[in-house]
Short mmCIF file of C-alpha atoms in Angstrom, two decimals:
data_model
loop_
_atom_site.label_atom_id
_atom_site.label_comp_id
_atom_site.label_asym_id
_atom_site.label_seq_id
_atom_site.Cartn_x
_atom_site.Cartn_y
_atom_site.Cartn_z
CA MET A 1 -172.33 127.74 45.45
CA LYS A 2 -168.90 128.06 44.05
CA MET A 3 -169.92 131.25 42.36
CA VAL A 4 -171.30 132.73 45.63
CA LYS A 5 -168.07 131.88 47.48
CA SER A 6 -165.98 133.62 44.84
CA LEU A 7 -168.21 136.68 45.05
CA ILE A 8 -167.87 136.83 48.86
CA LEU A 9 -164.06 136.44 48.76
CA GLY A 10 -163.79 139.08 46.03
CA SER A 11 -165.92 141.52 47.99
CA ALA A 12 -163.82 140.94 51.14
CA ALA A 13 -160.61 141.54 49.20
CA GLY A 14 -162.04 144.77 47.78
CA LEU A 15 -163.06 145.99 51.23
CA LEU A 16 -159.58 145.18 52.63
CA ALA A 17 -157.94 147.05 49.76
CA MET A 18 -160.17 150.09 50.31
CA SER A 19 -159.55 150.08 54.05
CA GLY A 20 -155.79 149.82 53.42
CA ALA A 21 -155.92 152.79 51.06
CA GLN A 22 -157.88 154.84 53.59
CA ALA A 23 -155.39 153.94 56.34
CA ALA A 24 -152.55 155.11 54.11
CA ASP A 25 -154.31 158.46 53.66
CA LEU A 26 -154.47 159.15 57.41
CA PRO A 27 -151.98 161.85 58.62
CA VAL A 28 -148.76 160.65 60.32
CA LYS A 29 -148.09 162.17 63.76
CA ALA A 30 -145.36 164.86 63.39
CA LYS A 31 -142.26 165.02 65.59
CA ALA A 32 -142.51 167.45 68.48
CA VAL A 33 -141.09 170.90 67.77
CA GLU A 34 -138.34 171.92 70.22
CA TYR A 35 -138.98 175.56 71.02
CA VAL A 36 -136.24 177.89 72.27
CA ARG A 37 -136.26 177.88 76.07
CA ILE A 38 -135.26 180.69 78.39
CA CYS A 39 -132.06 180.02 80.35
CA SER A 40 -132.30 181.66 83.78
CA LEU A 41 -128.94 180.41 85.10
CA TYR A 42 -126.87 183.41 84.04
CA GLY A 43 -129.24 186.36 84.12
CA ALA A 44 -131.63 187.99 81.69
CA GLY A 45 -131.28 187.54 77.94
CA PHE A 46 -129.91 183.98 77.84
CA TYR A 47 -131.59 181.15 75.89
CA TYR A 48 -130.77 177.49 75.46
CA ILE A 49 -129.36 176.59 72.05
CA PRO A 50 -131.90 173.96 70.84
CA GLY A 51 -130.72 170.42 71.39
CA THR A 52 -127.94 171.43 73.80
CA ASP A 53 -127.39 172.42 77.42
CA THR A 54 -125.49 175.55 76.31
CA CYS A 55 -126.98 178.99 76.90
CA ILE A 56 -126.41 181.91 74.52
CA LYS A 57 -126.97 185.64 74.69
CA LEU A 58 -126.71 188.15 71.86
CA GLY A 59 -126.04 191.80 72.64
CA GLY A 60 -124.47 194.99 71.40
CA TYR A 61 -125.15 198.60 70.61
CA LEU A 62 -125.48 201.06 67.77
CA ARG A 63 -123.62 204.33 68.32
CA VAL A 64 -123.63 207.59 66.34
CA GLU A 65 -121.21 210.31 67.43
CA THR A 66 -119.47 213.50 66.37
CA ALA A 67 -116.30 214.88 67.96
CA LEU A 68 -115.44 218.57 67.68
CA GLY A 69 -111.92 219.99 67.87
CA THR A 70 -110.12 216.72 67.11
CA ASN A 71 -109.25 214.35 64.28
CA SER A 72 -110.16 211.26 66.28
CA VAL A 73 -113.21 209.81 68.03
CA PHE A 74 -112.41 210.41 70.76
CA GLY A 75 -109.05 211.85 71.74
CA GLY A 76 -107.40 215.26 71.93
CA ALA A 77 -105.67 217.34 69.26
CA TYR A 78 -102.23 216.25 70.45
CA ASN A 79 -100.18 215.67 67.29
CA GLY A 80 -100.25 215.30 63.52
CA VAL A 81 -102.71 217.43 61.57
CA ALA A 82 -104.96 217.70 64.63
CA GLY A 83 -102.14 219.29 66.64
CA ALA A 84 -101.18 221.56 63.72
CA HIS A 85 -104.32 223.70 64.16
CA ASN A 86 -104.46 224.76 60.53
CA ARG A 87 -106.51 224.03 57.41
CA LEU A 88 -105.54 220.36 57.52
CA SER A 89 -107.16 219.93 60.93
CA ASN A 90 -110.68 218.57 61.30
CA TYR A 91 -113.18 220.84 62.99
CA TYR A 92 -115.36 217.76 63.39
CA THR A 93 -114.95 214.00 63.05
CA SER A 94 -118.00 211.70 62.80
CA ARG A 95 -118.40 207.99 63.37
CA SER A 96 -121.19 205.43 63.23
CA ARG A 97 -120.60 202.06 64.86
CA GLU A 98 -122.43 198.78 65.33
CA ASP A 99 -121.22 196.45 68.06
CA LEU A 100 -122.16 192.76 68.22
CA ASN A 101 -121.30 190.41 71.07
CA ILE A 102 -122.02 186.71 71.57
CA ASP A 103 -121.86 185.15 75.04
CA THR A 104 -122.18 181.36 75.51
CA ARG A 105 -122.11 179.45 78.80
CA THR A 106 -122.36 175.79 79.76
CA ALA A 107 -122.45 174.31 83.27
CA THR A 108 -119.76 171.62 83.77
CA GLU A 109 -118.28 169.70 86.69
CA TYR A 110 -115.39 172.21 86.58
CA GLY A 111 -117.67 175.23 86.76
CA VAL A 112 -119.04 177.36 83.95
CA LEU A 113 -117.46 177.03 80.50
CA ARG A 114 -117.80 180.43 78.83
CA THR A 115 -116.88 181.93 75.46
CA PHE A 116 -117.27 185.60 74.61
CA PHE A 117 -116.87 187.43 71.31
CA ASP A 118 -117.28 191.13 70.61
CA ALA A 119 -116.74 192.89 67.28
CA THR A 120 -117.38 196.39 65.97
CA PHE A 121 -118.21 197.70 62.52
CA SER A 122 -117.34 201.41 62.18
CA TRP A 123 -117.55 204.14 59.59
CA THR A 124 -115.41 207.18 60.43
CA THR A 125 -114.38 210.50 58.91
CA SER A 126 -110.65 210.17 58.26
CA THR A 127 -107.95 212.80 58.74
CA ASP A 128 -108.09 213.75 55.05
CA GLY A 129 -111.85 214.31 55.15
CA ILE A 130 -112.66 211.00 53.43
CA ALA A 131 -114.69 208.46 55.37
CA GLY A 132 -113.64 204.84 55.76
CA GLY A 133 -115.03 201.64 57.24
CA THR A 134 -113.23 199.34 59.68
CA LEU A 135 -113.86 196.04 61.43
CA GLY A 136 -112.52 195.60 64.95
CA VAL A 137 -112.36 192.51 67.15
CA TYR A 138 -112.52 193.71 70.74
CA TYR A 139 -112.85 190.46 72.68
CA ALA A 140 -112.52 186.79 71.82
CA PHE A 141 -111.83 184.57 74.83
CA ILE A 142 -112.61 181.29 76.59
CA GLN A 143 -113.06 180.97 80.37
CA PHE A 144 -112.86 177.57 82.03
CA ALA A 145 -112.03 176.37 85.55
CA GLY A 146 -110.64 179.77 86.56
CA PHE A 147 -108.59 180.25 83.36
CA THR A 148 -109.08 183.05 80.83
CA MET A 149 -107.56 182.41 77.39
CA GLY A 150 -107.72 184.90 74.52
CA LYS A 151 -108.36 188.59 73.97
CA ALA A 152 -109.91 190.12 77.10
CA ILE A 153 -109.46 193.20 79.28
CA SER A 154 -106.03 193.20 80.91
CA GLN A 155 -105.93 191.88 84.46
CA PHE A 156 -103.91 195.00 85.32
CA ASP A 157 -106.83 197.29 84.50
CA ALA A 158 -109.42 198.66 86.86
CA PRO A 159 -112.94 197.41 85.96
CA TRP A 160 -113.72 200.77 84.30
CA THR A 161 -110.56 200.54 82.10
CA ASN A 162 -110.01 204.09 80.73
CA TYR A 163 -113.35 205.46 81.84
CA PRO A 164 -113.82 206.40 85.52
CA GLY A 165 -116.77 208.55 84.45
CA ASN A 166 -116.10 209.70 80.89
CA ASN A 167 -116.48 208.87 77.21
CA PHE A 168 -113.13 210.53 76.34
CA ASP A 169 -110.71 207.78 75.26
CA GLY A 170 -107.38 209.45 75.91
CA LEU A 171 -107.14 209.79 79.69
CA VAL A 172 -103.66 209.28 81.13
CA GLY A 173 -103.08 208.08 84.68
CA GLY A 174 -103.47 204.31 84.44
CA GLY A 175 -103.67 201.19 82.33
CA GLY A 176 -106.53 200.58 79.95
CA THR A 177 -107.15 198.00 77.22
CA VAL A 178 -110.78 198.71 76.41
CA THR A 179 -110.39 196.62 73.24
CA GLY A 180 -108.79 193.68 75.06
CA VAL A 181 -105.35 192.07 74.98
CA ASN A 182 -104.32 188.46 74.29
CA GLN A 183 -103.61 186.70 77.58
CA PHE A 184 -103.43 183.46 79.51
CA SER A 185 -104.67 184.09 83.06
CA TYR A 186 -105.75 182.20 86.14
CA THR A 187 -108.06 183.67 88.80
CA ALA A 188 -108.53 182.14 92.24
CA GLN A 189 -111.67 183.01 94.19
CA PHE A 190 -111.23 183.02 97.98
CA GLY A 191 -114.80 183.92 98.93
CA ASN A 192 -116.36 187.08 100.33
CA GLY A 193 -115.45 188.93 97.11
CA VAL A 194 -111.70 188.36 97.42
CA SER A 195 -109.81 187.13 94.35
CA ALA A 196 -106.27 186.97 92.97
CA THR A 197 -105.10 186.65 89.37
CA ILE A 198 -101.81 185.83 87.66
CA SER A 199 -101.53 186.52 83.94
CA ALA A 200 -99.17 186.38 80.97
CA GLN A 201 -100.30 188.92 78.38
CA ASP A 202 -99.13 189.98 74.93
CA GLN A 203 -97.05 193.14 75.18
CA ALA A 204 -96.65 193.87 71.48
CA ALA A 205 -99.98 195.41 70.51
CA TYR A 206 -100.87 197.63 73.47
CA TYR A 207 -98.14 197.61 76.13
CA THR A 208 -94.97 198.63 74.31
CA SER A 209 -94.16 202.32 73.93
CA ASN A 210 -91.20 203.81 72.07
CA VAL A 211 -87.73 202.38 72.57
CA PHE A 212 -85.77 205.30 71.14
CA ASN A 213 -82.47 204.59 69.40
CA THR A 214 -81.03 208.12 69.37
CA ALA A 215 -78.49 207.22 66.69
CA GLY A 216 -81.44 207.27 64.29
CA ALA A 217 -82.73 210.69 65.35
CA THR A 218 -83.44 213.20 62.56
CA ALA A 219 -84.16 216.92 62.62
CA ALA A 220 -87.56 216.31 61.03
CA GLY A 221 -88.44 213.63 63.55
CA ILE A 222 -87.35 215.58 66.63
CA VAL A 223 -89.84 218.41 66.03
CA THR A 224 -92.63 215.81 66.00
CA GLY A 225 -91.50 214.31 69.34
CA ALA A 226 -89.58 211.34 67.89
CA TYR A 227 -86.21 211.39 69.65
CA GLY A 228 -84.80 208.51 67.64
CA SER A 229 -85.59 205.63 65.33
CA ASN A 230 -87.68 202.70 66.44
CA GLY A 231 -85.28 200.57 68.47
CA LEU A 232 -87.70 197.74 69.18
CA GLY A 233 -86.69 194.14 68.63
CA GLY A 234 -89.07 191.23 68.38
CA ALA A 235 -91.43 190.18 71.18
CA TRP A 236 -89.46 187.77 73.35
CA ALA A 237 -91.42 187.66 76.60
CA PRO A 238 -95.02 188.42 77.53
CA ASP A 239 -95.81 190.90 80.26
CA ILE A 240 -96.38 189.20 83.62
CA VAL A 241 -99.31 190.68 85.54
CA GLY A 242 -100.60 190.04 89.04
CA GLN A 243 -103.76 191.38 90.65
CA VAL A 244 -105.53 191.17 94.01
CA ARG A 245 -109.10 192.47 94.32
CA VAL A 246 -111.78 192.89 96.96
CA ASP A 247 -115.21 193.36 95.39
CA GLN A 248 -118.13 193.91 97.76
CA ALA A 249 -121.39 195.85 98.11
CA TRP A 250 -119.63 199.08 99.15
CA GLY A 251 -117.39 199.02 96.06
CA LEU A 252 -114.00 197.52 95.32
CA ALA A 253 -110.29 197.87 95.98
CA GLN A 254 -107.62 196.51 93.64
CA LEU A 255 -103.84 196.30 93.54
CA SER A 256 -102.10 195.43 90.25
CA VAL A 257 -98.47 194.87 89.32
CA ALA A 258 -96.79 194.19 85.98
CA ALA A 259 -93.34 193.27 84.66
CA HIS A 260 -92.43 194.32 81.10
CA ASP A 261 -89.45 193.18 79.01
CA ASN A 262 -87.81 195.90 76.88
CA HIS A 263 -86.13 193.98 74.07
CA ALA A 264 -84.17 196.33 71.79
CA SER A 265 -82.84 195.61 68.33
CA TYR A 266 -79.35 196.75 67.21
CA TYR A 267 -77.09 199.75 67.60
CA GLY A 268 -76.51 202.18 64.75
CA THR A 269 -78.57 203.74 62.02
CA THR A 270 -78.91 200.55 59.96
CA LEU A 271 -79.89 197.13 61.27
CA ASN A 272 -76.85 194.89 61.32
CA GLU A 273 -76.05 192.01 63.66
CA LEU A 274 -72.41 193.07 63.71
CA ASN A 275 -73.34 196.39 65.35
CA GLY A 276 -74.18 194.68 68.62
CA HIS A 277 -77.14 195.52 70.81
CA PRO A 278 -78.07 196.60 74.33
CA ASP A 279 -79.14 193.95 76.82
CA ASP A 280 -82.81 193.51 77.63
CA LYS A 281 -84.11 195.64 80.46
CA TRP A 282 -87.15 194.71 82.51
CA GLY A 283 -89.54 197.46 83.47
CA TRP A 284 -92.37 197.34 85.97
CA ALA A 285 -95.59 199.08 87.00
CA VAL A 286 -97.83 199.14 90.07
CA GLN A 287 -101.37 200.48 90.26
CA GLY A 288 -104.00 200.88 92.96
CA ALA A 289 -107.71 201.35 92.22
CA LEU A 290 -110.69 202.17 94.44
CA SER A 291 -114.42 202.40 93.68
CA ILE A 292 -116.96 203.59 96.25
CA LYS A 293 -120.70 203.07 95.81
CA ASN A 294 -123.78 203.91 97.91
CA LEU A 295 -122.69 207.50 98.39
CA PRO A 296 -124.86 209.88 100.45
CA THR A 297 -125.08 212.21 97.43
CA GLY A 298 -127.68 210.00 95.73
CA ALA A 299 -128.74 206.54 94.63
CA GLY A 300 -126.29 205.01 92.17
CA ASP A 301 -123.63 207.69 92.63
CA THR A 302 -120.05 206.41 92.38
CA ILE A 303 -116.45 207.55 92.81
CA ASN A 304 -113.74 205.75 90.82
CA LEU A 305 -110.07 206.47 91.55
CA GLN A 306 -106.73 204.99 90.51
CA ALA A 307 -103.03 205.86 90.71
CA VAL A 308 -100.02 204.32 88.97
CA TYR A 309 -96.22 204.36 88.95
CA THR A 310 -94.10 202.92 86.13
CA ASP A 311 -90.40 202.38 85.45
CA GLY A 312 -89.67 201.24 81.91
CA ALA A 313 -93.32 200.25 81.38
CA THR A 314 -94.89 203.54 80.31
CA ARG A 315 -98.01 202.15 78.61
CA TYR A 316 -99.38 201.22 82.03
CA ASN A 317 -99.78 204.98 82.57
CA PHE A 318 -99.96 206.44 79.05
CA GLN A 319 -102.38 203.74 77.88
CA SER A 320 -102.68 202.66 74.26
CA LEU A 321 -105.25 205.32 73.26
CA VAL A 322 -102.85 208.07 74.35
CA PRO A 323 -100.36 209.10 71.61
CA SER A 324 -96.70 208.17 71.93
CA THR A 325 -95.52 211.56 70.60
CA PHE A 326 -96.84 215.09 71.11
CA ALA A 327 -96.51 218.06 68.74
CA MET A 328 -99.04 220.78 69.54
CA TYR A 329 -98.84 224.16 67.79
CA GLY A 330 -100.14 227.56 68.92
CA GLY A 331 -99.58 231.28 68.77
CA THR A 332 -96.44 233.07 69.93
CA GLY A 333 -95.27 236.40 71.22
CA LEU A 334 -91.59 235.64 70.73
CA PRO A 335 -89.97 238.01 68.21
CA GLY A 336 -88.76 236.16 65.15
CA ALA A 337 -90.77 233.01 65.87
CA TYR A 338 -93.37 231.77 63.39
CA GLN A 339 -95.53 229.94 65.94
CA SER A 340 -95.16 228.10 69.26
CA LEU A 341 -94.77 224.37 69.77
CA ALA A 342 -95.00 221.86 72.62
CA LEU A 343 -93.19 218.65 71.74
CA ALA A 344 -92.53 215.46 73.67
CA GLY A 345 -91.79 211.79 73.19
CA VAL A 346 -93.30 209.00 75.30
CA ALA A 347 -90.95 206.04 75.75
CA ASP A 348 -90.18 202.94 77.78
CA THR A 349 -86.41 203.27 77.30
CA VAL A 350 -83.81 205.17 75.28
CA PHE A 351 -80.35 204.06 74.15
CA GLY A 352 -77.48 205.23 71.99
CA THR A 353 -74.63 203.43 70.25
CA GLY A 354 -72.72 201.39 72.80
CA THR A 355 -74.96 202.31 75.77
CA SER A 356 -77.37 200.27 77.84
CA GLN A 357 -81.09 201.02 77.81
CA SER A 358 -82.06 203.90 80.08
CA SER A 359 -85.58 203.51 81.44
CA VAL A 360 -88.20 206.25 81.59
CA THR A 361 -90.27 206.68 84.77
CA THR A 362 -93.82 208.00 85.09
CA TRP A 363 -96.52 208.44 87.67
CA GLY A 364 -100.12 209.49 87.34
CA PHE A 365 -103.70 209.23 88.53
CA ARG A 366 -107.23 209.51 87.18
CA GLY A 367 -110.68 209.58 88.69
CA GLY A 368 -114.33 210.40 88.21
CA PHE A 369 -117.43 211.18 90.25
CA THR A 370 -120.84 210.32 88.75
CA HIS A 371 -124.03 211.83 90.17
CA ASN A 372 -127.53 210.71 89.17
CA TRP A 373 -129.93 213.65 89.18
CA ASP A 374 -132.92 211.35 88.61
CA PRO A 375 -133.56 208.07 86.75
CA TYR A 376 -133.06 209.85 83.40
CA TRP A 377 -130.15 212.28 83.89
CA ASN A 378 -126.63 211.95 85.28
CA THR A 379 -123.46 214.02 85.22
CA ALA A 380 -119.84 213.01 85.81
CA ILE A 381 -116.81 215.17 86.45
CA TYR A 382 -113.48 213.50 85.76
CA GLY A 383 -109.80 214.27 85.52
CA ALA A 384 -106.32 212.84 85.08
CA TYR A 385 -102.70 213.85 85.53
CA ALA A 386 -99.40 212.25 84.54
CA GLN A 387 -95.73 213.10 84.74
CA LEU A 388 -92.98 211.57 82.60
CA LYS A 389 -89.25 211.83 83.44
CA TYR A 390 -86.17 210.67 81.57
CA SER A 391 -83.21 209.59 83.70
CA GLY A 392 -80.00 211.62 83.68
CA ALA A 393 -78.44 209.29 81.13
CA GLY A 394 -81.60 209.22 79.05
CA SER A 395 -81.92 213.02 79.05
CA ALA A 396 -78.28 213.33 77.96
CA LEU A 397 -78.89 211.00 75.01
CA VAL A 398 -82.00 212.90 73.92
CA CYS A 399 -80.52 216.36 74.43
CA ALA A 400 -77.44 215.45 72.40
CA GLN A 401 -79.81 215.25 69.44
CA VAL A 402 -82.18 218.11 70.33
CA THR A 403 -79.75 220.82 71.46
CA PRO A 404 -78.24 221.48 67.98
CA LEU A 405 -81.74 222.55 66.86
CA LEU A 406 -82.30 224.95 69.78
CA THR A 407 -81.67 228.67 69.54
CA ALA A 408 -79.06 230.36 71.74
CA GLY A 409 -80.07 230.55 75.38
CA SER A 410 -82.61 227.72 75.11
CA THR A 411 -82.53 224.74 77.47
CA CYS A 412 -83.23 221.09 76.77
CA ASN A 413 -85.41 219.01 79.09
CA PRO A 414 -87.52 216.21 77.53
CA ASP A 415 -89.64 215.71 80.69
CA PHE A 416 -93.27 216.81 80.65
CA ASN A 417 -96.57 216.80 82.55
CA ILE A 418 -100.10 216.52 81.20
CA GLY A 419 -103.36 217.34 82.95
CA GLN A 420 -106.92 216.67 81.78
CA ILE A 421 -110.32 217.61 83.19
CA GLY A 422 -113.76 216.97 81.76
CA LEU A 423 -117.50 217.05 82.27
CA ILE A 424 -120.09 214.73 80.76
CA THR A 425 -123.89 214.79 81.01
CA ARG A 426 -126.08 211.89 79.91
CA TRP A 427 -129.83 211.73 79.22
CA THR A 428 -131.61 208.37 79.02
CA PRO A 429 -135.23 209.13 78.02
CA VAL A 430 -136.11 205.46 77.60
CA LYS A 431 -134.34 202.29 78.66
CA ASN A 432 -131.14 201.53 76.70
CA LEU A 433 -131.14 204.79 74.71
CA THR A 434 -128.64 207.44 75.90
CA PHE A 435 -127.65 210.85 74.57
CA SER A 436 -124.46 212.42 75.97
CA ALA A 437 -122.21 215.45 75.66
CA ASP A 438 -118.61 215.17 76.91
CA VAL A 439 -116.19 218.13 76.97
CA THR A 440 -112.48 217.65 77.82
CA TYR A 441 -109.77 220.25 78.46
CA THR A 442 -106.09 219.26 78.25
CA MET A 443 -103.10 221.26 79.49
CA PHE A 444 -99.70 220.14 78.21
CA ASP A 445 -96.76 221.31 80.37
CA GLN A 446 -93.48 220.85 78.49
CA LYS A 447 -90.12 221.57 80.12
CA TYR A 448 -88.07 223.00 77.25
CA THR A 449 -87.35 226.74 77.21
CA GLY A 450 -86.50 229.05 74.34
CA ALA A 451 -87.09 228.05 70.75
CA ILE A 452 -86.38 225.30 68.24
CA VAL A 453 -85.62 225.56 64.52
CA ALA A 454 -87.35 223.34 61.98
CA LEU A 455 -84.62 223.03 59.34
CA ALA A 456 -86.96 221.85 56.59
CA PRO A 457 -90.69 222.24 55.87
CA LEU A 458 -92.93 219.72 57.64
CA ALA A 459 -95.09 218.78 54.68
CA ALA A 460 -97.27 216.33 56.63
CA VAL A 461 -98.64 219.20 58.73
CA ALA A 462 -97.99 222.09 56.30
CA LYS A 463 -95.55 223.84 58.65
CA PRO A 464 -92.69 225.85 57.11
CA ALA A 465 -89.02 225.72 57.98
CA ALA A 466 -88.95 228.34 60.72
CA THR A 467 -88.24 229.11 64.36
CA TYR A 468 -90.86 227.91 66.85
CA GLU A 469 -91.14 229.08 70.43
CA LEU A 470 -91.13 226.14 72.88
CA LYS A 471 -94.25 226.74 74.92
CA ASP A 472 -96.98 224.96 76.90
CA GLN A 473 -100.16 224.27 74.94
CA ASN A 474 -103.80 223.42 75.65
CA THR A 475 -106.72 222.02 73.70
CA VAL A 476 -110.46 221.48 74.14
CA SER A 477 -112.58 218.79 72.50
CA LEU A 478 -116.27 217.89 72.63
CA LEU A 479 -118.04 214.61 71.91
CA LEU A 480 -121.77 214.36 71.12
CA ARG A 481 -123.06 210.78 71.19
CA ALA A 482 -126.29 208.83 70.78
CA GLN A 483 -126.22 205.15 71.72
CA ARG A 484 -128.87 202.42 71.66
CA ASN A 485 -127.94 199.27 73.60
CA TRP A 486 -129.67 196.00 72.91
#
């Protein structure tokens, strides 16, 4: 009996052990996989970041383009080797670019918390015919409770920045920071599309033009449009910008104002605290912009217009992709002259030893009309015009340096006008793929008469020491572009 009991207990223990082993071999239920979910709160393309209530969208484009008749992509042949029109000038300049942007948004009790980042990776033919790669950070900002903090489009700008209908970068006639500017801004929404913004923005990178110290003028610099040495001091105050906008189904209307501090360094040809300095001088700018949609000419057609006036704040008209000096060469019919030349210097202010800063005034406008022929083709015609004037005191300071280089009978007047007109046609055979051709004509109207003498060879542009007729110039450039947005 004892033996039977032991056998039964042993068999039970063996069965329990076997059942335990089999239970251990059974698969364990895996944790649920959290798939990426579509976020429909902020439009197409947003997804929830797994494990969070933050939505993210990736976007960008790849662009391949070639510009003809210029050394930049994409501006005019206004100065340097491009303006020289000789064997140093590029007949074409090519660029390939990848753009990447990251947009994140989170709903909070204060409204949407947003961050936005946009960077470009470019490979471009350089002015010496050698290609080079660059990395650019266009935008990097945070938006929260009506505030915008970081690098974003200036609140002064119209929504189309430099592009009322064009791809050409160098249009005058208004502000434009297409690559963004550091700022701290607050926008109040009043409903029905009405808003107002106050902003403090960095002036150093994009909103300061020349502050000419004429004591530092040189003969070599003057014939390139540099009427003095760089008289800029450090950045002491940001630009203060205000904007009011009405944005509705018919289009938008916007009024922008800006105040700009011109902070000069020291008098003289060498920097020395003992030389003294001119007082700061505040400049200002005002701009109006208008966009009209739903035109009777066709579905999606638009007209974009803007006009600007500046006093000591020239970059709000001659925006940062417009050069700050002009030196454009051409042919001549003047006996004894080697070639002709249009030269000019763009400035906020000018000063000489012991003088105050004399501000430079400008006015201008730009606009574009875009017509859609069908869902695949559209054409835009666009144009711009700007005038720059030195004050009486400013002209006297500049002409004191320029006149000794002029030939007998010539007159000195550093004022100038510039006009631009262009036509662009785009073809979009499939969604998000566009091919375009953009041609731009520029007329430069300088106000000097007679001729100027280059006392020494200009090695940077291969021009000899010679007499140059002072004459209006023009230039034409063409941009061919293919762009795939994603």
